[in-house]
Amino acid sequence: MDLDALIDAVNNGQRQNRSDLETFVAKVADGSVSTEDATRWLRAVHQHGCEVDDIVVLTNAMIDSGARLTWPEGPPVVDKHSTGGVGDKMSLMLAPALAAAGCRVPMLAGRGLGHTGGTIDKLEAIPGFNCALSPEEMMDAVKEVGCCIAVQNEAIAPADGVLYALRDVTHTIDSVPLITASIVSKKAAEGLDALVLDVKTGSAAFMQTVEDARTLANSMVKTAEGLGIRTMAQITSMSEPIGTHIGNALEVLGSILVLKGQGSPDTRELVVMQGAALLSMTFDNVDTEEGRRRMEKVLNNGEALEVFRKMCVQQGVSKEVAATLINTPEKVLGTAAEQTTALAQNDGFVAGYDAMKMAQLARRHGAGRFALEDEIDPLIGFLLDATRGVEVKKNEPLFTFFHTRELSSDDLHELKSIATISENKPGRSPRLVELIDSTETKA
Ligand code: URA
């Protein structure tokens, strides 16, 4: 393997030698490439990018560095990836709802990253919930229940584990080819037929402009399609938090409400939209409208909730706790010792909530990590009383912050600046900004 030739090709905007690139990735995974050499290659790709065909080779090699789930003939195998948001609890509802709608969903998920929450941290707010599943346990769970949600682990795409940790310390995270290969390799290793990508854009997203979100979405769609996975990207707005519940335990609570056919319409709409995309990509005679109907049906008739309960039990929660969780979630999840409610400072309409400010305040109070070893407090978070567009009178409650530590004067100042009240009702602001679907065929 000629690493210098690989790096020269990247620097000169040429294709990298396929077998050299494959060998490089295999050697990264087995630890026989030095940190300095791996960093030289990462820096070159970070600086110059690389072609889609090379990203496909890279992604395939990353998949081959670990286990690949394989599935017997049967219902479509599907999943979703989100680039991360505030209040983004979709996976908790989407996996069971899609299983209830007839799919197999072997979902791999991550922990919170920066200011954004992670599906695994949310599930671990449920006492007993075990996300550390081996590939065999994932396949068993899907056979039994229809879905599972497991934490990304060493067994799947280990080359990504090495490169991701190195990217973190060499400031080479924000590279479209590297993000693409990292995300798509883990999803492809699940053996998917179809994938929906929720690419966030806005002030609380990693890709703040629509142009940047579109570039990443196109790269991931082309790469996943290049690997034979039917893929669609939904670019969605992430300046406002999603729904009414924000914070690990509170998001479990908010998800259970949606699984009961209630809850925040904003949250429900995203679940229905993502699920409908996957159903329309995989089932014959199902278009987006029919996909939406099927998603709404399983949310309204309790079937998705029942799969969620079974998934909890399959992944270690006792039957008693799972039953109580469904009926009276607060009893299982608990609630933070301190609650501070922000009041409207004048009459008007709620014009918006600053999701980034909310995430940063909650993170400082223990909802997220600053270092890998930080313990999170699942009870920290926000509950919105008045959502965007709602008319409020002075001193009416806007939202409550759940915390355990006392609030400083800076925190109180920050709390007051989270919501904006305007004289006029704000216009509608749909979550979906753009759809990227290159083929419109079935998986
Ligand atoms: N999530 C991943 O898994 N990889 C990246 O590179 C970025 C986000």
PDB file of C-alpha atoms in Angstrom, residues 171-403:
ATOM      1  CA  HIS A 171      -9.964  19.111  13.798  1.00  0.00           C
ATOM      2  CA  THR A 172     -10.924  17.167  10.691  1.00  0.00           C
ATOM      3  CA  ILE A 173     -14.531  16.396  11.711  1.00  0.00           C
ATOM      4  CA  ASP A 174     -16.209  18.885   9.380  1.00  0.00           C
ATOM      5  CA  SER A 175     -15.445  17.227   6.073  1.00  0.00           C
ATOM      6  CA  VAL A 176     -18.299  16.128   3.808  1.00  0.00           C
ATOM      7  CA  PRO A 177     -16.529  12.965   2.482  1.00  0.00           C
ATOM      8  CA  LEU A 178     -15.432  11.917   5.985  1.00  0.00           C
ATOM      9  CA  ILE A 179     -18.864  12.568   7.562  1.00  0.00           C
ATOM     10  CA  THR A 180     -20.505  10.729   4.664  1.00  0.00           C
ATOM     11  CA  ALA A 181     -18.322   7.620   4.950  1.00  0.00           C
ATOM     12  CA  SER A 182     -18.634   7.611   8.744  1.00  0.00           C
ATOM     13  CA  ILE A 183     -22.436   7.780   8.789  1.00  0.00           C
ATOM     14  CA  VAL A 184     -23.214   5.690   5.719  1.00  0.00           C
ATOM     15  CA  SER A 185     -20.774   2.879   6.655  1.00  0.00           C
ATOM     16  CA  LYS A 186     -22.576   2.281   9.967  1.00  0.00           C
ATOM     17  CA  LYS A 187     -26.004   2.392   8.335  1.00  0.00           C
ATOM     18  CA  ALA A 188     -24.964   0.149   5.435  1.00  0.00           C
ATOM     19  CA  ALA A 189     -23.484  -2.400   7.859  1.00  0.00           C
ATOM     20  CA  GLU A 190     -27.054  -2.854   9.160  1.00  0.00           C
ATOM     21  CA  GLY A 191     -27.872  -4.511   5.808  1.00  0.00           C
ATOM     22  CA  LEU A 192     -30.531  -1.942   4.878  1.00  0.00           C
ATOM     23  CA  ASP A 193     -32.893  -1.887   1.920  1.00  0.00           C
ATOM     24  CA  ALA A 194     -33.796   1.767   2.478  1.00  0.00           C
ATOM     25  CA  LEU A 195     -32.562   4.744   4.467  1.00  0.00           C
ATOM     26  CA  VAL A 196     -33.997   8.177   5.177  1.00  0.00           C
ATOM     27  CA  LEU A 197     -31.587  10.946   6.124  1.00  0.00           C
ATOM     28  CA  ASP A 198     -32.763  13.869   8.209  1.00  0.00           C
ATOM     29  CA  VAL A 199     -30.225  16.591   7.460  1.00  0.00           C
ATOM     30  CA  LYS A 200     -30.744  19.511   9.799  1.00  0.00           C
ATOM     31  CA  THR A 201     -30.154  23.126   8.857  1.00  0.00           C
ATOM     32  CA  GLY A 202     -30.453  26.335  10.873  1.00  0.00           C
ATOM     33  CA  SER A 203     -28.939  28.071  13.877  1.00  0.00           C
ATOM     34  CA  ALA A 204     -28.926  24.941  16.093  1.00  0.00           C
ATOM     35  CA  ALA A 205     -27.694  22.547  13.368  1.00  0.00           C
ATOM     36  CA  PHE A 206     -24.133  21.534  12.499  1.00  0.00           C
ATOM     37  CA  MET A 207     -24.863  22.522   8.877  1.00  0.00           C
ATOM     38  CA  GLN A 208     -26.208  26.015   9.451  1.00  0.00           C
ATOM     39  CA  THR A 209     -26.897  27.002   5.833  1.00  0.00           C
ATOM     40  CA  VAL A 210     -29.217  25.202   3.423  1.00  0.00           C
ATOM     41  CA  GLU A 211     -26.350  25.066   0.883  1.00  0.00           C
ATOM     42  CA  ASP A 212     -24.097  23.171   3.312  1.00  0.00           C
ATOM     43  CA  ALA A 213     -26.941  20.846   4.317  1.00  0.00           C
ATOM     44  CA  ARG A 214     -27.686  20.187   0.633  1.00  0.00           C
ATOM     45  CA  THR A 215     -24.036  19.366  -0.119  1.00  0.00           C
ATOM     46  CA  LEU A 216     -23.895  16.842   2.743  1.00  0.00           C
ATOM     47  CA  ALA A 217     -27.314  15.399   1.858  1.00  0.00           C
ATOM     48  CA  ASN A 218     -26.346  14.907  -1.798  1.00  0.00           C
ATOM     49  CA  SER A 219     -23.075  13.260  -0.843  1.00  0.00           C
ATOM     50  CA  MET A 220     -24.774  10.839   1.582  1.00  0.00           C
ATOM     51  CA  VAL A 221     -27.625  10.030  -0.829  1.00  0.00           C
ATOM     52  CA  LYS A 222     -25.228   9.320  -3.728  1.00  0.00           C
ATOM     53  CA  THR A 223     -22.924   7.216  -1.559  1.00  0.00           C
ATOM     54  CA  ALA A 224     -25.702   5.155   0.033  1.00  0.00           C
ATOM     55  CA  GLU A 225     -27.368   4.666  -3.369  1.00  0.00           C
ATOM     56  CA  GLY A 226     -23.916   3.671  -4.707  1.00  0.00           C
ATOM     57  CA  LEU A 227     -23.955   0.907  -2.105  1.00  0.00           C
ATOM     58  CA  GLY A 228     -27.373  -0.302  -3.269  1.00  0.00           C
ATOM     59  CA  ILE A 229     -29.454   1.279  -0.476  1.00  0.00           C
ATOM     60  CA  ARG A 230     -32.547   3.164  -1.644  1.00  0.00           C
ATOM     61  CA  THR A 231     -32.042   6.544   0.046  1.00  0.00           C
ATOM     62  CA  MET A 232     -33.849   9.848   0.422  1.00  0.00           C
ATOM     63  CA  ALA A 233     -32.753  12.960   2.340  1.00  0.00           C
ATOM     64  CA  GLN A 234     -35.112  15.396   4.016  1.00  0.00           C
ATOM     65  CA  ILE A 235     -33.486  18.734   4.823  1.00  0.00           C
ATOM     66  CA  THR A 236     -35.343  20.033   7.873  1.00  0.00           C
ATOM     67  CA  SER A 237     -35.223  23.232   9.857  1.00  0.00           C
ATOM     68  CA  MET A 238     -33.364  23.205  13.178  1.00  0.00           C
ATOM     69  CA  SER A 239     -33.488  26.698  14.628  1.00  0.00           C
ATOM     70  CA  GLU A 240     -36.481  25.951  16.871  1.00  0.00           C
ATOM     71  CA  PRO A 241     -36.489  22.949  19.226  1.00  0.00           C
ATOM     72  CA  ILE A 242     -38.604  20.001  18.066  1.00  0.00           C
ATOM     73  CA  GLY A 243     -41.903  19.608  19.907  1.00  0.00           C
ATOM     74  CA  THR A 244     -42.641  20.464  23.516  1.00  0.00           C
ATOM     75  CA  HIS A 245     -40.282  18.119  25.398  1.00  0.00           C
ATOM     76  CA  ILE A 246     -36.501  18.714  25.383  1.00  0.00           C
ATOM     77  CA  GLY A 247     -34.002  16.768  27.530  1.00  0.00           C
ATOM     78  CA  ASN A 248     -33.334  13.049  27.858  1.00  0.00           C
ATOM     79  CA  ALA A 249     -36.086  11.816  30.214  1.00  0.00           C
ATOM     80  CA  LEU A 250     -38.545  14.488  29.078  1.00  0.00           C
ATOM     81  CA  GLU A 251     -38.101  13.354  25.480  1.00  0.00           C
ATOM     82  CA  VAL A 252     -38.970   9.775  26.448  1.00  0.00           C
ATOM     83  CA  LEU A 253     -42.126  11.176  28.024  1.00  0.00           C
ATOM     84  CA  GLY A 254     -42.919  13.275  24.929  1.00  0.00           C
ATOM     85  CA  SER A 255     -42.341  10.237  22.695  1.00  0.00           C
ATOM     86  CA  ILE A 256     -44.729   8.058  24.722  1.00  0.00           C
ATOM     87  CA  LEU A 257     -47.414  10.716  24.289  1.00  0.00           C
ATOM     88  CA  VAL A 258     -46.943  10.638  20.502  1.00  0.00           C
ATOM     89  CA  LEU A 259     -47.002   6.811  20.569  1.00  0.00           C
ATOM     90  CA  LYS A 260     -50.370   7.125  22.321  1.00  0.00           C
ATOM     91  CA  GLY A 261     -51.700   9.180  19.401  1.00  0.00           C
ATOM     92  CA  GLN A 262     -51.383  12.418  21.416  1.00  0.00           C
ATOM     93  CA  GLY A 263     -48.409  14.689  22.050  1.00  0.00           C
ATOM     94  CA  SER A 264     -46.807  17.482  20.087  1.00  0.00           C
ATOM     95  CA  PRO A 265     -48.091  17.841  16.484  1.00  0.00           C
ATOM     96  CA  ASP A 266     -44.622  19.070  15.436  1.00  0.00           C
ATOM     97  CA  THR A 267     -42.966  15.888  16.739  1.00  0.00           C
ATOM     98  CA  ARG A 268     -45.662  13.637  15.311  1.00  0.00           C
ATOM     99  CA  GLU A 269     -45.411  15.290  11.884  1.00  0.00           C
ATOM    100  CA  LEU A 270     -41.668  14.555  11.632  1.00  0.00           C
ATOM    101  CA  VAL A 271     -42.198  10.909  12.636  1.00  0.00           C
ATOM    102  CA  VAL A 272     -45.004  10.532  10.105  1.00  0.00           C
ATOM    103  CA  MET A 273     -42.952  12.244   7.382  1.00  0.00           C
ATOM    104  CA  GLN A 274     -39.823  10.132   7.942  1.00  0.00           C
ATOM    105  CA  GLY A 275     -41.801   6.904   8.258  1.00  0.00           C
ATOM    106  CA  ALA A 276     -43.881   7.663   5.158  1.00  0.00           C
ATOM    107  CA  ALA A 277     -40.683   8.206   3.147  1.00  0.00           C
ATOM    108  CA  LEU A 278     -39.366   4.769   4.146  1.00  0.00           C
ATOM    109  CA  LEU A 279     -42.690   3.001   3.526  1.00  0.00           C
ATOM    110  CA  SER A 280     -43.013   4.625   0.099  1.00  0.00           C
ATOM    111  CA  MET A 281     -39.443   3.601  -0.815  1.00  0.00           C
ATOM    112  CA  THR A 282     -39.992  -0.043   0.105  1.00  0.00           C
ATOM    113  CA  PHE A 283     -43.597  -1.207  -0.319  1.00  0.00           C
ATOM    114  CA  ASP A 284     -45.238  -1.702  -3.714  1.00  0.00           C
ATOM    115  CA  ASN A 285     -48.302   0.475  -4.256  1.00  0.00           C
ATOM    116  CA  VAL A 286     -47.397   2.762  -1.357  1.00  0.00           C
ATOM    117  CA  ASP A 287     -46.822   6.416  -2.183  1.00  0.00           C
ATOM    118  CA  THR A 288     -46.065   9.137   0.361  1.00  0.00           C
ATOM    119  CA  GLU A 289     -49.752   9.758   1.112  1.00  0.00           C
ATOM    120  CA  GLU A 290     -50.437   6.067   1.761  1.00  0.00           C
ATOM    121  CA  GLY A 291     -47.226   5.908   3.810  1.00  0.00           C
ATOM    122  CA  ARG A 292     -48.500   8.789   5.943  1.00  0.00           C
ATOM    123  CA  ARG A 293     -51.856   7.025   6.436  1.00  0.00           C
ATOM    124  CA  ARG A 294     -50.085   3.844   7.606  1.00  0.00           C
ATOM    125  CA  MET A 295     -47.867   5.764  10.031  1.00  0.00           C
ATOM    126  CA  GLU A 296     -50.840   7.682  11.441  1.00  0.00           C
ATOM    127  CA  LYS A 297     -52.788   4.451  11.844  1.00  0.00           C
ATOM    128  CA  VAL A 298     -50.123   2.711  13.980  1.00  0.00           C
ATOM    129  CA  LEU A 299     -49.665   5.841  16.117  1.00  0.00           C
ATOM    130  CA  ASN A 300     -53.416   6.176  16.671  1.00  0.00           C
ATOM    131  CA  ASN A 301     -54.339   2.522  17.275  1.00  0.00           C
ATOM    132  CA  GLY A 302     -51.683   1.727  19.906  1.00  0.00           C
ATOM    133  CA  GLU A 303     -49.729  -0.753  17.738  1.00  0.00           C
ATOM    134  CA  ALA A 304     -46.586   1.403  17.713  1.00  0.00           C
ATOM    135  CA  LEU A 305     -46.843   1.866  21.485  1.00  0.00           C
ATOM    136  CA  GLU A 306     -47.101  -1.900  21.978  1.00  0.00           C
ATOM    137  CA  VAL A 307     -43.942  -2.468  19.876  1.00  0.00           C
ATOM    138  CA  PHE A 308     -42.182   0.209  21.947  1.00  0.00           C
ATOM    139  CA  ARG A 309     -43.174  -1.647  25.151  1.00  0.00           C
ATOM    140  CA  LYS A 310     -41.935  -4.944  23.704  1.00  0.00           C
ATOM    141  CA  MET A 311     -38.672  -3.332  22.569  1.00  0.00           C
ATOM    142  CA  CYS A 312     -38.101  -2.038  26.133  1.00  0.00           C
ATOM    143  CA  VAL A 313     -38.634  -5.545  27.557  1.00  0.00           C
ATOM    144  CA  GLN A 314     -36.493  -7.172  24.836  1.00  0.00           C
ATOM    145  CA  GLN A 315     -33.698  -4.730  25.704  1.00  0.00           C
ATOM    146  CA  GLY A 316     -33.674  -5.391  29.438  1.00  0.00           C
ATOM    147  CA  VAL A 317     -36.493  -3.370  31.039  1.00  0.00           C
ATOM    148  CA  SER A 318     -38.619  -5.454  33.431  1.00  0.00           C
ATOM    149  CA  LYS A 319     -42.207  -6.126  32.334  1.00  0.00           C
ATOM    150  CA  GLU A 320     -43.536  -4.225  35.376  1.00  0.00           C
ATOM    151  CA  VAL A 321     -41.390  -1.146  34.699  1.00  0.00           C
ATOM    152  CA  ALA A 322     -42.307  -1.209  30.985  1.00  0.00           C
ATOM    153  CA  ALA A 323     -46.034  -1.351  31.849  1.00  0.00           C
ATOM    154  CA  THR A 324     -45.733   1.543  34.308  1.00  0.00           C
ATOM    155  CA  LEU A 325     -43.635   3.493  31.797  1.00  0.00           C
ATOM    156  CA  ILE A 326     -46.440   3.306  29.247  1.00  0.00           C
ATOM    157  CA  ASN A 327     -49.217   4.183  31.711  1.00  0.00           C
ATOM    158  CA  THR A 328     -47.568   6.712  34.025  1.00  0.00           C
ATOM    159  CA  PRO A 329     -44.157   7.579  32.563  1.00  0.00           C
ATOM    160  CA  GLU A 330     -43.345  10.188  35.239  1.00  0.00           C
ATOM    161  CA  LYS A 331     -43.352   7.433  37.895  1.00  0.00           C
ATOM    162  CA  VAL A 332     -40.574   5.581  36.088  1.00  0.00           C
ATOM    163  CA  LEU A 333     -38.595   8.498  34.716  1.00  0.00           C
ATOM    164  CA  GLY A 334     -38.728  10.769  37.765  1.00  0.00           C
ATOM    165  CA  THR A 335     -38.594  14.531  37.691  1.00  0.00           C
ATOM    166  CA  ALA A 336     -35.906  17.129  38.467  1.00  0.00           C
ATOM    167  CA  ALA A 337     -35.869  18.616  41.966  1.00  0.00           C
ATOM    168  CA  GLU A 338     -36.042  22.212  40.721  1.00  0.00           C
ATOM    169  CA  GLN A 339     -38.395  23.710  38.171  1.00  0.00           C
ATOM    170  CA  THR A 340     -38.225  27.324  37.027  1.00  0.00           C
ATOM    171  CA  THR A 341     -40.974  28.680  34.826  1.00  0.00           C
ATOM    172  CA  ALA A 342     -40.356  31.551  32.397  1.00  0.00           C
ATOM    173  CA  LEU A 343     -43.286  33.951  32.035  1.00  0.00           C
ATOM    174  CA  ALA A 344     -44.283  36.123  29.084  1.00  0.00           C
ATOM    175  CA  GLN A 345     -42.914  39.605  29.646  1.00  0.00           C
ATOM    176  CA  ASN A 346     -45.702  41.210  27.600  1.00  0.00           C
ATOM    177  CA  ASP A 347     -48.849  40.364  25.632  1.00  0.00           C
ATOM    178  CA  GLY A 348     -48.344  38.975  22.129  1.00  0.00           C
ATOM    179  CA  PHE A 349     -47.589  35.834  20.142  1.00  0.00           C
ATOM    180  CA  VAL A 350     -44.754  33.387  20.725  1.00  0.00           C
ATOM    181  CA  ALA A 351     -42.529  34.136  17.735  1.00  0.00           C
ATOM    182  CA  GLY A 352     -39.956  31.445  18.503  1.00  0.00           C
ATOM    183  CA  TYR A 353     -37.582  29.681  20.878  1.00  0.00           C
ATOM    184  CA  ASP A 354     -33.811  29.814  20.512  1.00  0.00           C
ATOM    185  CA  ALA A 355     -32.936  26.105  20.365  1.00  0.00           C
ATOM    186  CA  MET A 356     -29.183  26.720  20.603  1.00  0.00           C
ATOM    187  CA  LYS A 357     -29.534  28.766  23.807  1.00  0.00           C
ATOM    188  CA  MET A 358     -31.779  26.092  25.307  1.00  0.00           C
ATOM    189  CA  ALA A 359     -29.341  23.314  24.424  1.00  0.00           C
ATOM    190  CA  GLN A 360     -26.368  25.205  25.810  1.00  0.00           C
ATOM    191  CA  LEU A 361     -28.103  26.037  29.089  1.00  0.00           C
ATOM    192  CA  ALA A 362     -29.333  22.453  29.542  1.00  0.00           C
ATOM    193  CA  ARG A 363     -25.851  21.115  28.699  1.00  0.00           C
ATOM    194  CA  ARG A 364     -24.223  23.370  31.310  1.00  0.00           C
ATOM    195  CA  HIS A 365     -26.690  21.946  33.843  1.00  0.00           C
ATOM    196  CA  GLY A 366     -25.777  18.347  33.011  1.00  0.00           C
ATOM    197  CA  ALA A 367     -28.053  17.354  30.105  1.00  0.00           C
ATOM    198  CA  GLY A 368     -25.026  16.886  27.817  1.00  0.00           C
ATOM    199  CA  ARG A 369     -21.300  16.193  28.043  1.00  0.00           C
ATOM    200  CA  PHE A 370     -18.224  18.388  27.687  1.00  0.00           C
ATOM    201  CA  ALA A 371     -15.791  15.463  28.061  1.00  0.00           C
ATOM    202  CA  LEU A 372     -16.293  11.849  27.011  1.00  0.00           C
ATOM    203  CA  GLU A 373     -16.344  10.613  30.606  1.00  0.00           C
ATOM    204  CA  ASP A 374     -18.939  13.171  31.858  1.00  0.00           C
ATOM    205  CA  GLU A 375     -22.045  11.635  33.453  1.00  0.00           C
ATOM    206  CA  ILE A 376     -25.269  13.156  32.226  1.00  0.00           C
ATOM    207  CA  ASP A 377     -28.330  13.951  34.327  1.00  0.00           C
ATOM    208  CA  PRO A 378     -31.347  12.624  32.376  1.00  0.00           C
ATOM    209  CA  LEU A 379     -33.809  14.834  34.260  1.00  0.00           C
ATOM    210  CA  ILE A 380     -32.478  18.167  32.980  1.00  0.00           C
ATOM    211  CA  GLY A 381     -34.563  19.749  30.243  1.00  0.00           C
ATOM    212  CA  PHE A 382     -37.421  21.959  29.148  1.00  0.00           C
ATOM    213  CA  LEU A 383     -41.161  21.607  28.804  1.00  0.00           C
ATOM    214  CA  LEU A 384     -42.882  24.175  26.594  1.00  0.00           C
ATOM    215  CA  ASP A 385     -46.301  25.467  27.691  1.00  0.00           C
ATOM    216  CA  ALA A 386     -46.821  27.797  24.746  1.00  0.00           C
ATOM    217  CA  THR A 387     -45.468  26.747  21.355  1.00  0.00           C
ATOM    218  CA  ARG A 388     -44.598  29.022  18.428  1.00  0.00           C
ATOM    219  CA  GLY A 389     -47.572  31.011  17.166  1.00  0.00           C
ATOM    220  CA  VAL A 390     -49.596  30.743  20.405  1.00  0.00           C
ATOM    221  CA  GLU A 391     -51.082  33.978  21.794  1.00  0.00           C
ATOM    222  CA  VAL A 392     -50.026  34.755  25.372  1.00  0.00           C
ATOM    223  CA  LYS A 393     -50.820  37.406  27.955  1.00  0.00           C
ATOM    224  CA  LYS A 394     -48.171  39.058  30.137  1.00  0.00           C
ATOM    225  CA  ASN A 395     -47.078  36.752  33.014  1.00  0.00           C
ATOM    226  CA  GLU A 396     -48.558  33.621  31.471  1.00  0.00           C
ATOM    227  CA  PRO A 397     -46.145  30.639  31.503  1.00  0.00           C
ATOM    228  CA  LEU A 398     -44.053  30.091  28.382  1.00  0.00           C
ATOM    229  CA  PHE A 399     -41.904  27.138  29.408  1.00  0.00           C
ATOM    230  CA  THR A 400     -40.393  25.400  32.431  1.00  0.00           C
ATOM    231  CA  PHE A 401     -36.715  24.587  32.908  1.00  0.00           C
ATOM    232  CA  PHE A 402     -36.090  21.366  34.896  1.00  0.00           C
ATOM    233  CA  HIS A 403     -32.791  21.436  36.800  1.00  0.00           C
TER     234      HIS A 403
END
